[in-house]
mmCIF file of C-alpha atoms in Angstrom:
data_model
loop_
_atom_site.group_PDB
_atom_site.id
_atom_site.type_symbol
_atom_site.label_atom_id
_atom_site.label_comp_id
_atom_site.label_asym_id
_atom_site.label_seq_id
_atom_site.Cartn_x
_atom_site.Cartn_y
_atom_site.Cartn_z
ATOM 1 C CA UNK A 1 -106.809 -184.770 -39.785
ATOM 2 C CA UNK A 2 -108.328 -188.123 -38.537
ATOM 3 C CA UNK A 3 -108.673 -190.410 -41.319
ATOM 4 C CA UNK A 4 -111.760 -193.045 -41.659
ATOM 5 C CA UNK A 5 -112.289 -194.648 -38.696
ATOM 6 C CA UNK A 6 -114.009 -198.300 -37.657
ATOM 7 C CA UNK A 7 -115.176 -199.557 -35.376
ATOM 8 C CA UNK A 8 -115.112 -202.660 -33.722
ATOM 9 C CA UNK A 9 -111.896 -203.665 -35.079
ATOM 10 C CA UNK A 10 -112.283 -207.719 -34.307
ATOM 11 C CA UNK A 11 -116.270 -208.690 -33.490
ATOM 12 C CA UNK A 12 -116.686 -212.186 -33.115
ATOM 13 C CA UNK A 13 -120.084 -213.673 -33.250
ATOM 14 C CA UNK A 14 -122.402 -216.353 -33.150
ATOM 15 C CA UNK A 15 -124.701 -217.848 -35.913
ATOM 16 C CA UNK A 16 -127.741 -216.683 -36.181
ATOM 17 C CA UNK A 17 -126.987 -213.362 -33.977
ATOM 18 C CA UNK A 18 -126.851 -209.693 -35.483
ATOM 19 C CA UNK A 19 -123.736 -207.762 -35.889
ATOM 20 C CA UNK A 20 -123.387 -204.057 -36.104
ATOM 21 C CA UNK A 21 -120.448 -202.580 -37.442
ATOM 22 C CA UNK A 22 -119.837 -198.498 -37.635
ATOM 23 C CA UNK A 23 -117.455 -196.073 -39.559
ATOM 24 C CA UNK A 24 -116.948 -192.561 -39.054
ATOM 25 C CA UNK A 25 -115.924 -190.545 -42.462
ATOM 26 C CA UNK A 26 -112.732 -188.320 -43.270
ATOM 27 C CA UNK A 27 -114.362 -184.615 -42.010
ATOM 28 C CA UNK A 28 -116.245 -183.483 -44.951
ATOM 29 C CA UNK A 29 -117.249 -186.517 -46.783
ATOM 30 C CA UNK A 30 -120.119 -186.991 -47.490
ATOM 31 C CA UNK A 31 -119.899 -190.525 -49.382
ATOM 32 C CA UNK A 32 -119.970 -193.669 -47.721
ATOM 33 C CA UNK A 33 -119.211 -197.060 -49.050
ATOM 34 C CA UNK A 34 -118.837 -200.715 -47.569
ATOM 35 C CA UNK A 35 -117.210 -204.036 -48.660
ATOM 36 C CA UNK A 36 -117.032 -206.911 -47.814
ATOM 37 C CA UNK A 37 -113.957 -209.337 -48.341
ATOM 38 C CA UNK A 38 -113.693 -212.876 -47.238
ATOM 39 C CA UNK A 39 -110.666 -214.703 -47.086
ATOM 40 C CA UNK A 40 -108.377 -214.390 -50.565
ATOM 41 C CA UNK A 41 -111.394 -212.874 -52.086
ATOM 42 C CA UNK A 42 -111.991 -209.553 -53.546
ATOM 43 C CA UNK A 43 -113.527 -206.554 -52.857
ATOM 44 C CA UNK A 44 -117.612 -207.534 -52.881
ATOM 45 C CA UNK A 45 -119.507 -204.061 -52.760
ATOM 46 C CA UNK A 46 -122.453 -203.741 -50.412
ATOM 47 C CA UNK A 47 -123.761 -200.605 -49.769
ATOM 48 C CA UNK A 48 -123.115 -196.719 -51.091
ATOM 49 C CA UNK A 49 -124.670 -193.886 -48.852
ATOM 50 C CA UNK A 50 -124.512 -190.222 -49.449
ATOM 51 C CA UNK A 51 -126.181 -186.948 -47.884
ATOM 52 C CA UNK A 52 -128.036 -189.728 -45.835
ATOM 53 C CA UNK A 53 -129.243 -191.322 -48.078
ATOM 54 C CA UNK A 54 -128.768 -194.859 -49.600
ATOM 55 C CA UNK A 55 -127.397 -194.887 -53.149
ATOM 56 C CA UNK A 56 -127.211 -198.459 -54.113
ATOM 57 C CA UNK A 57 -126.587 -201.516 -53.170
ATOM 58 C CA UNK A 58 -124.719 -204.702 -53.931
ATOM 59 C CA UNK A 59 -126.332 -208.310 -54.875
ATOM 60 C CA UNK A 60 -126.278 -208.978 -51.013
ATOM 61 C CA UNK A 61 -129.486 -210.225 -49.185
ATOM 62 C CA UNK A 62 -131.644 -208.064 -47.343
ATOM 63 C CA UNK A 63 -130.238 -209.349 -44.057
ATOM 64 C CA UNK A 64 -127.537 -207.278 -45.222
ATOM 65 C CA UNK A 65 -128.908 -203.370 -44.181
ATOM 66 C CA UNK A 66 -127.555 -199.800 -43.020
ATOM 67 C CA UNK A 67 -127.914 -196.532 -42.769
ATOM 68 C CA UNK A 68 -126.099 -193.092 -42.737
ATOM 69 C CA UNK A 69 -126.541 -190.511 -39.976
ATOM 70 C CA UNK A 70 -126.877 -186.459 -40.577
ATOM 71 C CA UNK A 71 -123.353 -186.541 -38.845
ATOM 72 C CA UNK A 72 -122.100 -188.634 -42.135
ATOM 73 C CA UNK A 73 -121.107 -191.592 -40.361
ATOM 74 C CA UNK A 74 -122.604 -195.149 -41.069
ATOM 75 C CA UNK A 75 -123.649 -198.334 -39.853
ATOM 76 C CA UNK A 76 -123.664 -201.618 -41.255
ATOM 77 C CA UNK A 77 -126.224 -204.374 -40.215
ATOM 78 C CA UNK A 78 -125.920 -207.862 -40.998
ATOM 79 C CA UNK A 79 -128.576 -209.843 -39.151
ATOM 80 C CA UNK A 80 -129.113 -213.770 -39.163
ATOM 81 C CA UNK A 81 -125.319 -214.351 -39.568
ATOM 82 C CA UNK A 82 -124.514 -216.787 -41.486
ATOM 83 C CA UNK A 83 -120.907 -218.712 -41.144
ATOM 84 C CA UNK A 84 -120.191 -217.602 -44.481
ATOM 85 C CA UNK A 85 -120.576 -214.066 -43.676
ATOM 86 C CA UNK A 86 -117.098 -214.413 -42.006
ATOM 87 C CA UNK A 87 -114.764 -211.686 -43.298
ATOM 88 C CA UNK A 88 -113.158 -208.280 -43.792
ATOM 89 C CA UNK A 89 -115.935 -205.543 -43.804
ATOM 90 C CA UNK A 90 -114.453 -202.564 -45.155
ATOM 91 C CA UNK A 91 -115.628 -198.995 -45.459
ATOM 92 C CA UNK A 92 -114.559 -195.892 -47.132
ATOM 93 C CA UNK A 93 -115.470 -192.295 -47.682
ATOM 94 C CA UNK A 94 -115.159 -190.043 -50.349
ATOM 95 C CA UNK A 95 -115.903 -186.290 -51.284
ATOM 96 C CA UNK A 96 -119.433 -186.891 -52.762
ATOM 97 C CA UNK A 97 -119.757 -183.603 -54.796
ATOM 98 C CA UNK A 98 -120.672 -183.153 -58.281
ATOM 99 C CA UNK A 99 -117.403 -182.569 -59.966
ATOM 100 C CA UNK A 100 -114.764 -183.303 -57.492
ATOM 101 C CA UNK A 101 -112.268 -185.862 -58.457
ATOM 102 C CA UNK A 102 -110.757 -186.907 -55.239
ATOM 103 C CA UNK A 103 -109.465 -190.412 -54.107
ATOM 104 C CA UNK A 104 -111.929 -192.513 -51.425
ATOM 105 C CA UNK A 105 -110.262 -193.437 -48.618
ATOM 106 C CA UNK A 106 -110.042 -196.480 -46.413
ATOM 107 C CA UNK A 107 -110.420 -197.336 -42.933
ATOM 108 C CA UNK A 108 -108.717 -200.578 -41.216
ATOM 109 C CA UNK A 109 -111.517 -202.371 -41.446
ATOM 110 C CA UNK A 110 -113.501 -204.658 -38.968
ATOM 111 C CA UNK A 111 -113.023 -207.973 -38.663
ATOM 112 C CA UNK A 112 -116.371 -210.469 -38.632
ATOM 113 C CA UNK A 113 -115.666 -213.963 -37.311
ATOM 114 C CA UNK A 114 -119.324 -215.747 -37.446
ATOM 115 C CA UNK A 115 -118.603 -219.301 -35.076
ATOM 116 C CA UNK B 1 -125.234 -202.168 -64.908
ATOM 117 C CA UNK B 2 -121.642 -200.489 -64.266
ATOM 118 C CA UNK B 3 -118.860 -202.245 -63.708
ATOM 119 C CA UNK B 4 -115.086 -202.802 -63.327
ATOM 120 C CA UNK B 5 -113.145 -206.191 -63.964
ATOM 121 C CA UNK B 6 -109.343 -206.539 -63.511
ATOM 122 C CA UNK B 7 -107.191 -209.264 -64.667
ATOM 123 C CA UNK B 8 -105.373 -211.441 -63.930
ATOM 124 C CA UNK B 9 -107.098 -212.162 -60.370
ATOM 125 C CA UNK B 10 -103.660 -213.651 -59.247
ATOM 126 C CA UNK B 11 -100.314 -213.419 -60.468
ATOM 127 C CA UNK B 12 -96.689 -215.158 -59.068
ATOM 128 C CA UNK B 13 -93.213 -213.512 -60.388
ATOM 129 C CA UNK B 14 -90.327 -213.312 -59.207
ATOM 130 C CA UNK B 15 -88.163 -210.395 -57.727
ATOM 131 C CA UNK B 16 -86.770 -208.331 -60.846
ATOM 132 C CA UNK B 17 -89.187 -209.269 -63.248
ATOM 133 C CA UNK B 18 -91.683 -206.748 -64.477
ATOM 134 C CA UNK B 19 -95.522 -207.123 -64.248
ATOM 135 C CA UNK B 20 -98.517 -205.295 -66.020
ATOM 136 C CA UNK B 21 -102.430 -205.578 -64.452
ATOM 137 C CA UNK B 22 -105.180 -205.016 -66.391
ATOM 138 C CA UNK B 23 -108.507 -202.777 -65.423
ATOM 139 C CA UNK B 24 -111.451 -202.477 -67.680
ATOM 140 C CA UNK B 25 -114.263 -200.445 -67.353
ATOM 141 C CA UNK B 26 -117.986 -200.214 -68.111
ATOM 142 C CA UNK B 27 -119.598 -197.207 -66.320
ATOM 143 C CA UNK B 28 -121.441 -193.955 -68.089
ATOM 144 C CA UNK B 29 -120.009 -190.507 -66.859
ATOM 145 C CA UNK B 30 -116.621 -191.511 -66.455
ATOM 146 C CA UNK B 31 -114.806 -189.249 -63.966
ATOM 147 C CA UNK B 32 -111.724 -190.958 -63.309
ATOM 148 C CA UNK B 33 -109.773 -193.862 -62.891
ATOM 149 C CA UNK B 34 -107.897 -194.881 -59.571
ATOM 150 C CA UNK B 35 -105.426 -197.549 -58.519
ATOM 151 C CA UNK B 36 -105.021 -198.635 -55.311
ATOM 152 C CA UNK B 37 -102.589 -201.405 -53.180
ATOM 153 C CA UNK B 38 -103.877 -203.429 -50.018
ATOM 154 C CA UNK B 39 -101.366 -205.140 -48.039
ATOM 155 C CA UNK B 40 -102.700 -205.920 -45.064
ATOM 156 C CA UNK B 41 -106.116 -204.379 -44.493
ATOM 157 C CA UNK B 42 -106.797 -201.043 -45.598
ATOM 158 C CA UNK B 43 -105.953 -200.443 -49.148
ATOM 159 C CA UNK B 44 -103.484 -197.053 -49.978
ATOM 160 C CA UNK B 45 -104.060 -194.824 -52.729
ATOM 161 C CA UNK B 46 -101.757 -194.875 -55.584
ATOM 162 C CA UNK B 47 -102.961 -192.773 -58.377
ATOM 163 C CA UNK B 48 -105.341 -191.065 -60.372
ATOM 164 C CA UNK B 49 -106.428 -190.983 -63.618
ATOM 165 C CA UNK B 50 -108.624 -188.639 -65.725
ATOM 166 C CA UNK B 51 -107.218 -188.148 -68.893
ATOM 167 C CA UNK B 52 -106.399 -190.118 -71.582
ATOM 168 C CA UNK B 53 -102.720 -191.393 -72.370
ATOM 169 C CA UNK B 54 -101.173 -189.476 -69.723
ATOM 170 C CA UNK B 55 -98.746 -191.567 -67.440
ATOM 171 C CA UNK B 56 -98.540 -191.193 -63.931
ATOM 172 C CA UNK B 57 -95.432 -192.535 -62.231
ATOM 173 C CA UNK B 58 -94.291 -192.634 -58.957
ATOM 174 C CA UNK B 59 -90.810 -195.067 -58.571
ATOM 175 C CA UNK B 60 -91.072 -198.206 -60.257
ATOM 176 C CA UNK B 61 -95.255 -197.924 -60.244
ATOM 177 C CA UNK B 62 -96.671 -196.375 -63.576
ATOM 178 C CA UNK B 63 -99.962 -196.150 -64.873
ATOM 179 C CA UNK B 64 -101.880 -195.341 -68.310
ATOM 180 C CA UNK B 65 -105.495 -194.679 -69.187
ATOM 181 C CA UNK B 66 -106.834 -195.631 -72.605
ATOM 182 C CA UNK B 67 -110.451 -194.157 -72.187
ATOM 183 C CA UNK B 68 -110.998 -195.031 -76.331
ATOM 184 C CA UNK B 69 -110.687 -198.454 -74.840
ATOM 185 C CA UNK B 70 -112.081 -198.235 -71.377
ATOM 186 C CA UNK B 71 -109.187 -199.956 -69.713
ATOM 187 C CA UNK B 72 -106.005 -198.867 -67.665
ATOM 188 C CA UNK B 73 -102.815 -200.537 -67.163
ATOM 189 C CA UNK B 74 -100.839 -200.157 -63.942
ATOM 190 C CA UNK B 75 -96.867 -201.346 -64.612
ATOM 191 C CA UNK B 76 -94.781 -202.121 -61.640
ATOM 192 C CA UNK B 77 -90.644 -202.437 -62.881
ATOM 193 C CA UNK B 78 -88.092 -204.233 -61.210
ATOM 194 C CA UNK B 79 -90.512 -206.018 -58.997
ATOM 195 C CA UNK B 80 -89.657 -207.096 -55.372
ATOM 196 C CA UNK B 81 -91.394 -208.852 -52.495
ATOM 197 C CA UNK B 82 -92.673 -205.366 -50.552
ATOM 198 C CA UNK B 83 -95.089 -205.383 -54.015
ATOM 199 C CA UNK B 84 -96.808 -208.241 -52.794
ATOM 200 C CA UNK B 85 -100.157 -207.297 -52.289
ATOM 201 C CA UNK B 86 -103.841 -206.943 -53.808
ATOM 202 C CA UNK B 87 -103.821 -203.713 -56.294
ATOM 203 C CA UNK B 88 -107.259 -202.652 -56.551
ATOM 204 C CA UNK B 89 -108.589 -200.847 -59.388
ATOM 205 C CA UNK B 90 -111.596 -198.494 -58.920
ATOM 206 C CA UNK B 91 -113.752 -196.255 -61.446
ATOM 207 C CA UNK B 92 -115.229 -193.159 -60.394
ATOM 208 C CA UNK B 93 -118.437 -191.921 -62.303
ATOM 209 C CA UNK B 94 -121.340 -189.351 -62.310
ATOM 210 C CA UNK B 95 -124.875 -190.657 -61.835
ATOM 211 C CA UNK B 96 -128.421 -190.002 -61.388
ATOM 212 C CA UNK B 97 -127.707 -191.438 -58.161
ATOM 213 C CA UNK B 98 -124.710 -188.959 -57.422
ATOM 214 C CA UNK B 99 -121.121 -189.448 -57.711
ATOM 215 C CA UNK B 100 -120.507 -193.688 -57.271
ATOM 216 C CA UNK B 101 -117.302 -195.415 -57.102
ATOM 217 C CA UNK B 102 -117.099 -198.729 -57.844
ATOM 218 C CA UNK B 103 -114.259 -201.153 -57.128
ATOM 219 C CA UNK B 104 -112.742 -204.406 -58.805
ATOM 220 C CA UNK B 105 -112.236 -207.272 -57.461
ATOM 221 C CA UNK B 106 -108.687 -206.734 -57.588
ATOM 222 C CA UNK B 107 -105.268 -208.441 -58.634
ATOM 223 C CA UNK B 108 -103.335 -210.542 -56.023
ATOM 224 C CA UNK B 109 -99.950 -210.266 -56.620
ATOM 225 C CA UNK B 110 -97.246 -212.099 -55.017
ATOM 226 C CA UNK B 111 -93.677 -211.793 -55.404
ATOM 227 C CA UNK B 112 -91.119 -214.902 -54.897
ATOM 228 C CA UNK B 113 -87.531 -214.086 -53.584
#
């Protein structure tokens, strides 16, 4: 079974340009989540999705957007980059129904270098 | 506003010596608990809680919930440098919203020869 996938896995960029960044769920999740974690930092939540829709979001600007296809997978926006925006962006996926207790899991993560 | 803090945010021991991190909680509709260790880039699950005083091992790792005081420990024993990494903490809950999961900001660990 594949596990969460992303996608690029290094994107570098240049200030003031838009970056897209994608991740494909574990097969039957329906839960999507994405992080962000610059250098020796934690985990900084940004975004939930779930059955397409999104759930909630972190204390990130609005340049900060995404969305979640019928497929499940999702698609993180970050436009205007900023040099500080420079980091890990991680997603994961989860089992989003009522009741289930089951572990999110992690992809490898893509890389953001803003120059 | 839910959320999950863990302390300490960074912690040095040596090889041998035993460590304890510390997860606290604030969320309504607790689910469960999980614990989780990032290395290099994508963290790795390493347990889950749900019930109350139960202890999950798994080698030198262990792990109690105290959901009277919304907090979980996670022990590691006999510490060595392979532990050397960021051990994430992360709450599961039920909401209006659906079923959230929220993350600390974790505990970087390092481990001196």
């Amino acid at each position: 079974e594949a596990g969460v996938t992303q996608s690029p896995t290094h994107l570098i960029k240049t200030r003031g340009q838009q970056a897209t960044l994608r991740c494909s769920p574990i097969s039957g999740h329906t839960s999507v989540y994405w992080y962000q974690q610059a250098l020796g930092l934690g985990l900084q939540f940004l975004l939930w999705y779930d059955e397409g829709e999104e759930r909630n979001r972190g204390n990130f600007p609005p340049r900060f957007s995404g969305r979640q296809f019928p497929n499940y997978s999702s698609e993180l926006n970050v436009n205007a980059l900023e040099l500080e925006d420079s980091a890990l962006y991680l997603c994961a996926s989860s089992n989003g129904q009522t009741g289930m207790n089951t572990e999110a899991f992690f992809g490898q993560g893509t890389r953001l270098t803003v120059v | 506003e839910d959320k999950v803090v863990q302390s300490p945010l960074s912690l040095v021991v040596h090889e041998g010596d035993t460590v304890t991190l510390n997860c606290s909680y604030e969320v309504t509709n607790f689910r469960s608990l999980l614990w989780y260790k990032q290395e290099k880039k994508a963290p790795t699950f390493l347990f889950m809680l749900t019930s109350s005083g139960i202890e999950k091992k798994s080698g030198r790792l262990s792990s109690i919930l105290d959901k009277k005081e919304l907090s979980s420990i996670l022990n590691i024993t006999a510490t060595q440098t392979g532990d050397s990494a960021i051990y994430l903490c992360a709450v599961a809950s039920t909401t209006w919203r659906g079923n959230d999961m929220r993350f600390g900001a974790g505990t970087r660990l390092t481990v001196k020869p």
